[in-house]
Short mmCIF file of C-alpha atoms and ligand atoms in Angstrom, two decimals:
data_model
loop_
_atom_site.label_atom_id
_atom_site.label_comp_id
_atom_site.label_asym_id
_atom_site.label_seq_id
_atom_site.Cartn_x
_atom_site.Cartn_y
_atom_site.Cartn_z
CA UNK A 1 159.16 45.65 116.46
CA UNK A 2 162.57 45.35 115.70
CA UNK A 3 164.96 42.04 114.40
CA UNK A 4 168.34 41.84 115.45
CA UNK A 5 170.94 39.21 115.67
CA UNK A 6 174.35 38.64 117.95
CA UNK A 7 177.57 37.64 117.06
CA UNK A 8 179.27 36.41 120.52
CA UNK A 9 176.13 36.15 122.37
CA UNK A 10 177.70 34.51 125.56
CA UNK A 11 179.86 36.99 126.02
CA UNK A 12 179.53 40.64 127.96
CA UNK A 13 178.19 42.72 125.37
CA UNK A 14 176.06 40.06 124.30
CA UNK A 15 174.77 38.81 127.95
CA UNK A 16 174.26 42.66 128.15
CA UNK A 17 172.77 43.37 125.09
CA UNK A 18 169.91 40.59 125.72
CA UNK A 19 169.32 42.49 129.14
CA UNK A 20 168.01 45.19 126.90
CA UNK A 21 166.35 42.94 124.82
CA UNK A 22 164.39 41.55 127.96
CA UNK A 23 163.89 44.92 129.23
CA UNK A 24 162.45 46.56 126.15
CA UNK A 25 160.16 43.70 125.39
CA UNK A 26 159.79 44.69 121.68
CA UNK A 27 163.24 43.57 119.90
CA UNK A 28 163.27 39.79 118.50
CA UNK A 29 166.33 38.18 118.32
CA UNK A 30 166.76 36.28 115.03
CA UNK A 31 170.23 34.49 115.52
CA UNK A 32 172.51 34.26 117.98
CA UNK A 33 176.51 33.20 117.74
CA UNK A 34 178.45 31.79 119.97
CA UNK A 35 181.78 30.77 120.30
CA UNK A 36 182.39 27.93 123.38
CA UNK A 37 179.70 28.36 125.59
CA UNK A 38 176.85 25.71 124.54
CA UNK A 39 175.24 25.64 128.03
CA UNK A 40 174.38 29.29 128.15
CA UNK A 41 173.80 29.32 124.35
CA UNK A 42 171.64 26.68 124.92
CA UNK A 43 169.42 28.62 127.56
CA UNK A 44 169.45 31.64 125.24
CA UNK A 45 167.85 29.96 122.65
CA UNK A 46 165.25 28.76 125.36
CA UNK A 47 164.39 32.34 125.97
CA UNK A 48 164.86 33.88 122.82
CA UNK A 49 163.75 31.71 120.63
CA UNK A 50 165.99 32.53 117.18
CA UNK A 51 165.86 30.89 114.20
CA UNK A 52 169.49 30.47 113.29
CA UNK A 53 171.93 29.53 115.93
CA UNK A 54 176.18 30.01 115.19
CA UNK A 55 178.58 27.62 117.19
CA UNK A 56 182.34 27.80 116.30
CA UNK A 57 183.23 24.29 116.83
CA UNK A 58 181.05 21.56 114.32
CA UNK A 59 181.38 18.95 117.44
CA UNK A 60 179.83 21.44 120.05
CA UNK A 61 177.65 22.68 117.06
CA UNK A 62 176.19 18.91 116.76
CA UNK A 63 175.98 18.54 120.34
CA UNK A 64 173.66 21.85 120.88
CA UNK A 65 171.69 20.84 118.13
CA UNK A 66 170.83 17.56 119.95
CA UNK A 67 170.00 19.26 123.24
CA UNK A 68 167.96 21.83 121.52
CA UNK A 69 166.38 19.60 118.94
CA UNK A 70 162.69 20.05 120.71
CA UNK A 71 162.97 23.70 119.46
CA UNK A 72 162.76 25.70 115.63
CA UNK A 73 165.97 26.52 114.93
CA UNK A 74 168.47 25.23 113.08
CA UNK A 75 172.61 25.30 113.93
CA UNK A 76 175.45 25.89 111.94
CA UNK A 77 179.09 26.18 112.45
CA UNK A 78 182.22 27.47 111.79
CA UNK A 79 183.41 30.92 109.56
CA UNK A 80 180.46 29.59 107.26
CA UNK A 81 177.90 29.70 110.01
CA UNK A 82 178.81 33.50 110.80
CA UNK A 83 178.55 34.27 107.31
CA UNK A 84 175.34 32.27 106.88
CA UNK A 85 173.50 34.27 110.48
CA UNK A 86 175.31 37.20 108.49
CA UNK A 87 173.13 38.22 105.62
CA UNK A 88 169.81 35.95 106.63
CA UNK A 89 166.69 37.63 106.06
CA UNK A 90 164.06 38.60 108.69
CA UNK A 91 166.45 40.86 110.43
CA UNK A 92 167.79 44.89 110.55
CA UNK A 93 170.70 45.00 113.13
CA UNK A 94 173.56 43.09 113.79
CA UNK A 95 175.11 43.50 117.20
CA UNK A 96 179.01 42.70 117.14
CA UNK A 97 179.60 41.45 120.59
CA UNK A 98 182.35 38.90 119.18
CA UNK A 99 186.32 39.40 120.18
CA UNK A 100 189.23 39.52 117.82
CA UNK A 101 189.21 39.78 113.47
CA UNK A 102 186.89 36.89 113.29
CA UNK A 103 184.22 39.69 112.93
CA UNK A 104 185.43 41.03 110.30
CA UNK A 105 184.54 38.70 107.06
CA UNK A 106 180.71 38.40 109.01
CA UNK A 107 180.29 42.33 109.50
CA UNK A 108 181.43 43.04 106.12
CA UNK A 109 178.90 40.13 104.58
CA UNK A 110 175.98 41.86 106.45
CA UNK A 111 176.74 45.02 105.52
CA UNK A 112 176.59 44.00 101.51
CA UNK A 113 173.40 42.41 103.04
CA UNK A 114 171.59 45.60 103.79
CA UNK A 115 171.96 45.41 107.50
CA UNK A 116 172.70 48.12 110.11
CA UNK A 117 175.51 47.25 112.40
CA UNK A 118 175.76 47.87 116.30
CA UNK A 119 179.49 48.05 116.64
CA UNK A 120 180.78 46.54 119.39
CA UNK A 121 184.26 44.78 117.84
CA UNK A 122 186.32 47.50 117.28
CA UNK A 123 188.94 44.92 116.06
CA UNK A 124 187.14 45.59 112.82
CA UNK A 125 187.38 49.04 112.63
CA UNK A 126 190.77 49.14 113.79
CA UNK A 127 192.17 46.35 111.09
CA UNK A 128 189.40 47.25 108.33
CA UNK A 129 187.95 50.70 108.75
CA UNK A 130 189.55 51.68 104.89
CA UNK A 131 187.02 48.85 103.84
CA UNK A 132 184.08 49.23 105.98
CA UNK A 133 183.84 53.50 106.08
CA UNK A 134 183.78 53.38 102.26
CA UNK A 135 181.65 50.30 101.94
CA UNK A 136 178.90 51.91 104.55
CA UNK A 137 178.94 54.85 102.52
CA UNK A 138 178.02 52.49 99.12
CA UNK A 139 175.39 50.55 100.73
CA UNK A 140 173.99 53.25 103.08
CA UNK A 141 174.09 51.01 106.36
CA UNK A 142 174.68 52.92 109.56
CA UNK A 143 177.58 51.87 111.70
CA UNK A 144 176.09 52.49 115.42
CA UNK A 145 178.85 53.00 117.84
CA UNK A 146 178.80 50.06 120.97
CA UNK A 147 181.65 51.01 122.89
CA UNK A 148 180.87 53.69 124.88
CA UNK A 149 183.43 56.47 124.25
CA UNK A 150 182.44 56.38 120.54
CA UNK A 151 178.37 56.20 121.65
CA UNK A 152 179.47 59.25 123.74
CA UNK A 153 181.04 61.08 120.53
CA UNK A 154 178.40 59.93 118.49
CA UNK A 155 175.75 61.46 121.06
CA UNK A 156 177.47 64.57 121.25
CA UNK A 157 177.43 64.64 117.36
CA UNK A 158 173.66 65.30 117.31
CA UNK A 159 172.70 68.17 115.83
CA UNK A 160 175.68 68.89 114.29
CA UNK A 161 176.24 67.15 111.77
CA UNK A 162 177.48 70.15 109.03
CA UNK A 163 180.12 71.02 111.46
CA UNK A 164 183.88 70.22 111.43
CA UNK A 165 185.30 68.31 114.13
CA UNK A 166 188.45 70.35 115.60
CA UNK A 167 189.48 67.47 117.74
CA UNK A 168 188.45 64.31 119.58
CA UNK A 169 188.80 64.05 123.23
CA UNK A 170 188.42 60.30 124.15
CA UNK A 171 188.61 59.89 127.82
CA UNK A 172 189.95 56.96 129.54
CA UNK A 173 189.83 55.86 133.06
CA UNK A 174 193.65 55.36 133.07
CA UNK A 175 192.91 51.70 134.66
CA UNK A 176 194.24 50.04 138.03
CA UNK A 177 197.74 50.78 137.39
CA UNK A 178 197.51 54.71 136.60
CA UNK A 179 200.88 56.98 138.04
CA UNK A 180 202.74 53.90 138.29
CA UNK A 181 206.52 53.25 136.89
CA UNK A 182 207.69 50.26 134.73
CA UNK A 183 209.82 49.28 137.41
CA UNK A 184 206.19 49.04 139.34
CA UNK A 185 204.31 47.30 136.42
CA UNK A 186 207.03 44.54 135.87
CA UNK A 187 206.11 42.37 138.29
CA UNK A 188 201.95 42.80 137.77
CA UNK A 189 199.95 39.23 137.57
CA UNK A 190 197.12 38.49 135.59
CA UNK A 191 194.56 38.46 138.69
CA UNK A 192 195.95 42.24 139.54
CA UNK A 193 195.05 43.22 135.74
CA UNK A 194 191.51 41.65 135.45
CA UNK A 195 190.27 44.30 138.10
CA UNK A 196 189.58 47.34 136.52
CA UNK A 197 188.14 50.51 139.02
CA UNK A 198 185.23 51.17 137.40
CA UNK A 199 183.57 48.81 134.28
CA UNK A 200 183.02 45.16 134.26
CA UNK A 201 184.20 43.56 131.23
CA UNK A 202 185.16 40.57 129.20
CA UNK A 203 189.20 38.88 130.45
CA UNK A 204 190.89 39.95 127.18
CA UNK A 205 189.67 43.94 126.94
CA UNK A 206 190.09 44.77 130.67
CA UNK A 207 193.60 43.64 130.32
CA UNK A 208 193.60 45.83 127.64
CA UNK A 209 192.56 48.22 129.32
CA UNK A 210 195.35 47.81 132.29
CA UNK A 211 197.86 48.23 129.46
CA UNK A 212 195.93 51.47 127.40
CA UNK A 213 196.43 49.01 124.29
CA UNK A 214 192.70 49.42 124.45
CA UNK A 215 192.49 53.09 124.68
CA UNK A 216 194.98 52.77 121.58
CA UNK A 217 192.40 50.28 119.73
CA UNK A 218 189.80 53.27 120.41
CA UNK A 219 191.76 55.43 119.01
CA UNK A 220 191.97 54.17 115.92
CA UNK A 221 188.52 53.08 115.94
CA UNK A 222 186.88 56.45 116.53
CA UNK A 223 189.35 57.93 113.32
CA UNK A 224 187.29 56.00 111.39
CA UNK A 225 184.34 56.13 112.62
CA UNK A 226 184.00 59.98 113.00
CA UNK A 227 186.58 60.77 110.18
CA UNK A 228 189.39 62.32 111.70
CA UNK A 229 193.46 62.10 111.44
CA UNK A 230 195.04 59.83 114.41
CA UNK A 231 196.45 63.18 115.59
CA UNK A 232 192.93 64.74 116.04
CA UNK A 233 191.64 62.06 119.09
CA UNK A 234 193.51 63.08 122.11
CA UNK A 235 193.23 60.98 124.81
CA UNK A 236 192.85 62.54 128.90
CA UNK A 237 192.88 61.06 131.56
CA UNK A 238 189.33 60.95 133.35
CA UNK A 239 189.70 58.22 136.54
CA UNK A 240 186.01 58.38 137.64
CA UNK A 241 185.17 57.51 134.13
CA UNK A 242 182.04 59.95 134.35
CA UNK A 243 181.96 61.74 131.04
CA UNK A 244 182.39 58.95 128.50
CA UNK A 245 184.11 61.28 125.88
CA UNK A 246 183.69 64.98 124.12
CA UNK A 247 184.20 66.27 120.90
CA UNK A 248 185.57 70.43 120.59
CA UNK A 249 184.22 72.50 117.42
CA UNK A 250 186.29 74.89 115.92
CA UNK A 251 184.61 77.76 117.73
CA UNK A 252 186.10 75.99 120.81
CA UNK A 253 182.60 74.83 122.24
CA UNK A 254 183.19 71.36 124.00
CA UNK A 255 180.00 68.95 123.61
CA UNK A 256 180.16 66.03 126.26
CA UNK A 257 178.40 62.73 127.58
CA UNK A 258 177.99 62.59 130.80
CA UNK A 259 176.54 58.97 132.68
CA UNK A 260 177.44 55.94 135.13
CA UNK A 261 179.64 53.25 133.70
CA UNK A 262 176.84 51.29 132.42
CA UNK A 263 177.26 49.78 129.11
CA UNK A 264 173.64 48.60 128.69
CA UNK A 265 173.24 52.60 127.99
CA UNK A 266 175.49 52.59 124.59
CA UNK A 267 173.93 49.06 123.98
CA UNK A 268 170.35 50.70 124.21
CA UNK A 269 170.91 53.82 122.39
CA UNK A 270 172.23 51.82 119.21
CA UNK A 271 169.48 49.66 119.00
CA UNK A 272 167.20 52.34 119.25
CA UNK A 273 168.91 55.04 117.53
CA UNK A 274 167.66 58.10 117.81
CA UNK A 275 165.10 57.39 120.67
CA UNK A 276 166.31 56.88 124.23
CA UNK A 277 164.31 54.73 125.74
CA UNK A 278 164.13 54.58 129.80
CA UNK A 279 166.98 52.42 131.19
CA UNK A 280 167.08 51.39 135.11
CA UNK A 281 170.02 51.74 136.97
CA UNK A 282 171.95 54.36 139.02
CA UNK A 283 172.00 57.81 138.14
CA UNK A 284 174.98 60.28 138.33
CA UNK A 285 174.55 61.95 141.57
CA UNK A 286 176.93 65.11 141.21
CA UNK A 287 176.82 66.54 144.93
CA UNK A 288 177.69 63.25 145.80
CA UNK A 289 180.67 62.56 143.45
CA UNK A 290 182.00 66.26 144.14
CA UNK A 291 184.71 66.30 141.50
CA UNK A 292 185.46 64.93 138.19
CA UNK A 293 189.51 65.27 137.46
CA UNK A 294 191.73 65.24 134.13
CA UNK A 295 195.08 64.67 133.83
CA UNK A 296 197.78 63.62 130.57
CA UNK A 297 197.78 60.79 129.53
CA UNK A 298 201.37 58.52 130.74
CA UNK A 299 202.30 57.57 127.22
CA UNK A 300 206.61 56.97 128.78
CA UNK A 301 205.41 54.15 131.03
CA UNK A 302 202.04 53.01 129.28
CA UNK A 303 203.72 52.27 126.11
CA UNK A 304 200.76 50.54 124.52
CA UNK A 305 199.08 53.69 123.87
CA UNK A 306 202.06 55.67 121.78
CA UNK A 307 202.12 52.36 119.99
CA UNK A 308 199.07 52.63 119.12
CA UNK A 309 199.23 56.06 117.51
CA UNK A 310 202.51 54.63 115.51
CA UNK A 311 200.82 51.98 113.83
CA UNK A 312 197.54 53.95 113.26
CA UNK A 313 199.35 56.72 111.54
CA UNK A 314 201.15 54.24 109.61
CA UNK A 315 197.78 52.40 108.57
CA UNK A 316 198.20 49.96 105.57
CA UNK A 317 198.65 46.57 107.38
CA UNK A 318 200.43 47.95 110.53
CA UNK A 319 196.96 48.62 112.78
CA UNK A 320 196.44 44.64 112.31
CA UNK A 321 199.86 43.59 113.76
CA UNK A 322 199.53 45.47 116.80
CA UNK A 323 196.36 44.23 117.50
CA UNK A 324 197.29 40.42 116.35
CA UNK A 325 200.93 40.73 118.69
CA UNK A 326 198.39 41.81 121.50
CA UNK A 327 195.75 39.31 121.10
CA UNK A 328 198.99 36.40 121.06
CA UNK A 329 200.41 38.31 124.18
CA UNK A 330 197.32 39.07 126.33
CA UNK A 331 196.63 35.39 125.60
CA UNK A 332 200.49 34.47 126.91
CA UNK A 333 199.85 36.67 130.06
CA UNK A 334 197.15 35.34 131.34
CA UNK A 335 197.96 32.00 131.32
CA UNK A 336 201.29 32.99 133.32
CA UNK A 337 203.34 32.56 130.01
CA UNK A 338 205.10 35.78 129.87
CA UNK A 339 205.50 38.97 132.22
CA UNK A 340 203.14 42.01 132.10
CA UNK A 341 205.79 44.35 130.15
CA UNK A 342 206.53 41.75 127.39
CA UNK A 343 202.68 42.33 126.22
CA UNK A 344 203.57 45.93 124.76
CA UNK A 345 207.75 44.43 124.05
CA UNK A 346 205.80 42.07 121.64
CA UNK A 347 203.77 44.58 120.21
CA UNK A 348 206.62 46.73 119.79
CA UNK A 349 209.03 43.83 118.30
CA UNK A 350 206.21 42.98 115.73
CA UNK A 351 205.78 46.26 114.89
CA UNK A 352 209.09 47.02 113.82
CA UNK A 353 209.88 43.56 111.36
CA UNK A 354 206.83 44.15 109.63
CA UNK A 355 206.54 45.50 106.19
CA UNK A 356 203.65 47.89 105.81
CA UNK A 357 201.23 46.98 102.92
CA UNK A 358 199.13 50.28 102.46
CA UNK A 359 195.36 49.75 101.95
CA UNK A 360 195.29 45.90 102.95
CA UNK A 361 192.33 43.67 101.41
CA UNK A 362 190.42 41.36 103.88
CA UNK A 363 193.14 38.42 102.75
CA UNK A 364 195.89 40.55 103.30
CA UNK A 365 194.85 41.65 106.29
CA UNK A 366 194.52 38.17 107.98
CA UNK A 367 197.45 37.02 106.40
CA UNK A 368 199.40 39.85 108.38
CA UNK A 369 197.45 38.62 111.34
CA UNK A 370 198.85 34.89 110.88
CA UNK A 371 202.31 36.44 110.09
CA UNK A 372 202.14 38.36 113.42
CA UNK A 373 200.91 34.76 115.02
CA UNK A 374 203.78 32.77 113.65
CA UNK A 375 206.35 35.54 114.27
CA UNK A 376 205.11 35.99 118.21
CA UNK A 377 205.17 31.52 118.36
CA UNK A 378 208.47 31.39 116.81
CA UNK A 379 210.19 33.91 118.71
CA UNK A 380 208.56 33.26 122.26
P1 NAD B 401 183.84 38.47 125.74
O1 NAD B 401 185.08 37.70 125.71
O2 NAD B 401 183.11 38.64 127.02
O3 NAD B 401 182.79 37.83 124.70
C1 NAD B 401 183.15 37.48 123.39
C2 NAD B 401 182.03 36.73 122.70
O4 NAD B 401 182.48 36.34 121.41
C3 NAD B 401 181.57 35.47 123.42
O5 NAD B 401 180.17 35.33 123.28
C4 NAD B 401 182.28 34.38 122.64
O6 NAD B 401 181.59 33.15 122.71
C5 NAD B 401 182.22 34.95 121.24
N1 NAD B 401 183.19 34.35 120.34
C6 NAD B 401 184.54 34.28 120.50
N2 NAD B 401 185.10 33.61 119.50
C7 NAD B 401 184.07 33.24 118.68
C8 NAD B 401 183.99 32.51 117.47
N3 NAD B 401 185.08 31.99 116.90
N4 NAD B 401 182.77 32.32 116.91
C9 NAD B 401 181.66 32.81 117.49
N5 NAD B 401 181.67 33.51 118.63
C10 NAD B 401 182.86 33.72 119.21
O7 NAD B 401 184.17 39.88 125.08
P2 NAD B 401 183.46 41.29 125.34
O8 NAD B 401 184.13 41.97 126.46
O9 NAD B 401 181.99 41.15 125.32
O10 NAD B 401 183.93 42.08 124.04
C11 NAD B 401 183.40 41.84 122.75
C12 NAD B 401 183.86 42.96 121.82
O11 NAD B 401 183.32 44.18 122.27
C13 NAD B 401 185.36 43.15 121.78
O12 NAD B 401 185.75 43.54 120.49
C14 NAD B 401 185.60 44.29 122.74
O13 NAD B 401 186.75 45.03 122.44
C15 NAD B 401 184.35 45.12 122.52
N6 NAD B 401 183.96 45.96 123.66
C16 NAD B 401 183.65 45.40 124.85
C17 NAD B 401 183.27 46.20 125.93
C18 NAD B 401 182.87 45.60 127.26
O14 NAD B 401 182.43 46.34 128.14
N7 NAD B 401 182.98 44.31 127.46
C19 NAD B 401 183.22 47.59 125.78
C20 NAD B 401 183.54 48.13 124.53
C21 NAD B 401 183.90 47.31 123.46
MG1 MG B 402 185.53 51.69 125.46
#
């Protein structure tokens, strides 16, 4: 049997990552966090049963605990609440399923508790991977990769651990705007961005993923993860989104994962780490798909992702702006408050007033994070 708990329950790595749990039938779910969502929080609880439930607001904290008050377990609220489901005992893995820094203060507290993390908020990484890499390391906690390009370079890692990594190839689908121009992207609205070919994801990262800010955020996330300079990931172009990433050894030999865009198969294989476990679901049919194609990545008109490599081989405090600017300006966009090419001008604009401080605490990294807020408010 195996304990776990979920930060961002509601969301679609959590919602996915109970569909595991429910599959597997031998996981129990400890806590679960939420951030709006009290109805489906509510029916969670129902049919997990945890102990500790996490609600961001104290109003809608108080009003779950009233409609839940026939059940064991107890809710709590705010940063404190995170930090509280955080390092509770009775529990080995906590699942990361919760959008933007606010994971970052939580991971790091369970971490220092002894637990193993299943990393789904790469916000983290990207913002604090100088303090969590080194802080894994002290406490011996394993950092099990979520997102599925880094589950795919962590897969093809097996085995080979004593061998140097020559280079990274992190694959991206190129999203629903690939081969077009700016000209082409200027007048793009939010309901054009949300649909992305081939995953189904939360609002905020399939923008992201429109824009290649996420492929950026990977980036950077799988340098620290795997240990490698910004300038050994290289990103290609892989539309059917069929092989989820590769990694190339020095003798040249190129070790893949291969699978259909499924992310309850990453979810799985971090929980149960090194077994694989049987997972339903379509199977990759190769006859059927015929070809798999590559091409360059358009870093000219996809601006987002040559941004990204900026501020990740800048580091220091730089990594958090351009993820702050794009939270503020995904945010703008789709509520209709700005156009699709001011997300990366923001990011850009941010970028180049701040003033890199090089190996950032936690408080200096949200501070930069507020700056970046107050800077994007005052300016549009
Ligand atoms: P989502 O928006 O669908 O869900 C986010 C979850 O976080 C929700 O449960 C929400 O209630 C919770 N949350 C937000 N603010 C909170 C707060 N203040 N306190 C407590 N809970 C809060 O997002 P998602 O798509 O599931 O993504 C989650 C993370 O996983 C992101 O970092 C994303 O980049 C990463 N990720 C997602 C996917 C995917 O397929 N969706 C793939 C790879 C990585
Ligand atoms: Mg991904």
């Amino acid at each position: 049997m195996k304990n776990i708990a979920i930060l961002g329950s509601t969301g679609s790595i959590g919602t996915q990552t109970l569909d595991v749990v429910r599959a597997n039938r031998d996981i129990e779910v400890r806590a679960l966090a939420a951030g709006r969502n009290i109805r489906l929080l509510e029916e969670q609880i129902r049919e997990f049963g945890p102990q500790l439930a996490a609600v961001w607001e104290e109003e809608q904290a108080k009003e779950l605990a009233l409609r839940v008050r026939d059940l064991d377990v107890r809710v709590v609220s705010g940063m404190e609440g995170l930090l509280e489901l955080a390092v509770m005992p009775g529990y080995e893995i906590l699942v990361t399923a919760i959008v933007g820094m606010i994971g970052i203060r939580p991971t790091i507290a369970a971490m220092e508790a002894g637990k193993d993390i299943a990393l789904a908020n790469k916000e983290t990484l990207v913002t604090a991977g100088h303090l969590i890499m080194p802080l894994a390391e002290k406490t011996g906690v394993r950092i099990l990769p979520v997102d599925s390009e880094h589950s795919a370079i962590f897969q093809s890692l097996n085995g080979e651990r004593q061998n140097r990594i020559h280079k990274i190839l992190l694959t991206a689908s190129g999203g629903p705007f690939r081969g077009r121009t700016r000209e082409e992207l200027k007048h793009i609205r939010p309901e054009d961005a949300l649909k992305h070919p081939n995953w189904s994801m939360g609002q905020k990262i399939t923008i992201d993923s429109s824009t290649m800010v996420n492929k950026g955020l990977e980036v950077m996330e799988a340098r620290w993860l795997f240990g490698v300079s910004m300038d050994e990931v290289q990103v290609v172009v892989q539309p059917q989104s069929v092989i989820h990433s590769m990694v190339e050894f020095e003798d040249g030999a190129v070790m893949a994962q291969l699978g259909t865009p499924d992310m309850k198969l990453p979810i799985q294989y971090a929980l149960y780490y090194p077994e694989r476990r049987f997972l339903a679901g379509a199977r990759l049919d190769f006859a059927k798909l015929g070809q798999i194609t590559f091409e360059a990545p358009d870093m000219v008109n996809f601006e987002g992702l040559s941004l990204a490599y900026e501020a990740g081989r800048a580091g220091g405090t730089l990594p958090t702006v351009f993820n702050a600017a794009n939270e503020r300006a995904v945010r703008k966009f789709l509520n209709g408050e700005i156009g699709y090419l001011t997300i990366t001008e923001m990011i850009r604009t941010s970028m180049e007033r701040h003033r890199t401080i090089p190996g950032p605490s936690v408080d200096e990294i949200l501070a930069a994070e507020q700056e970046t807020y107050d800077f994007i408010e005052s300016r549009w």
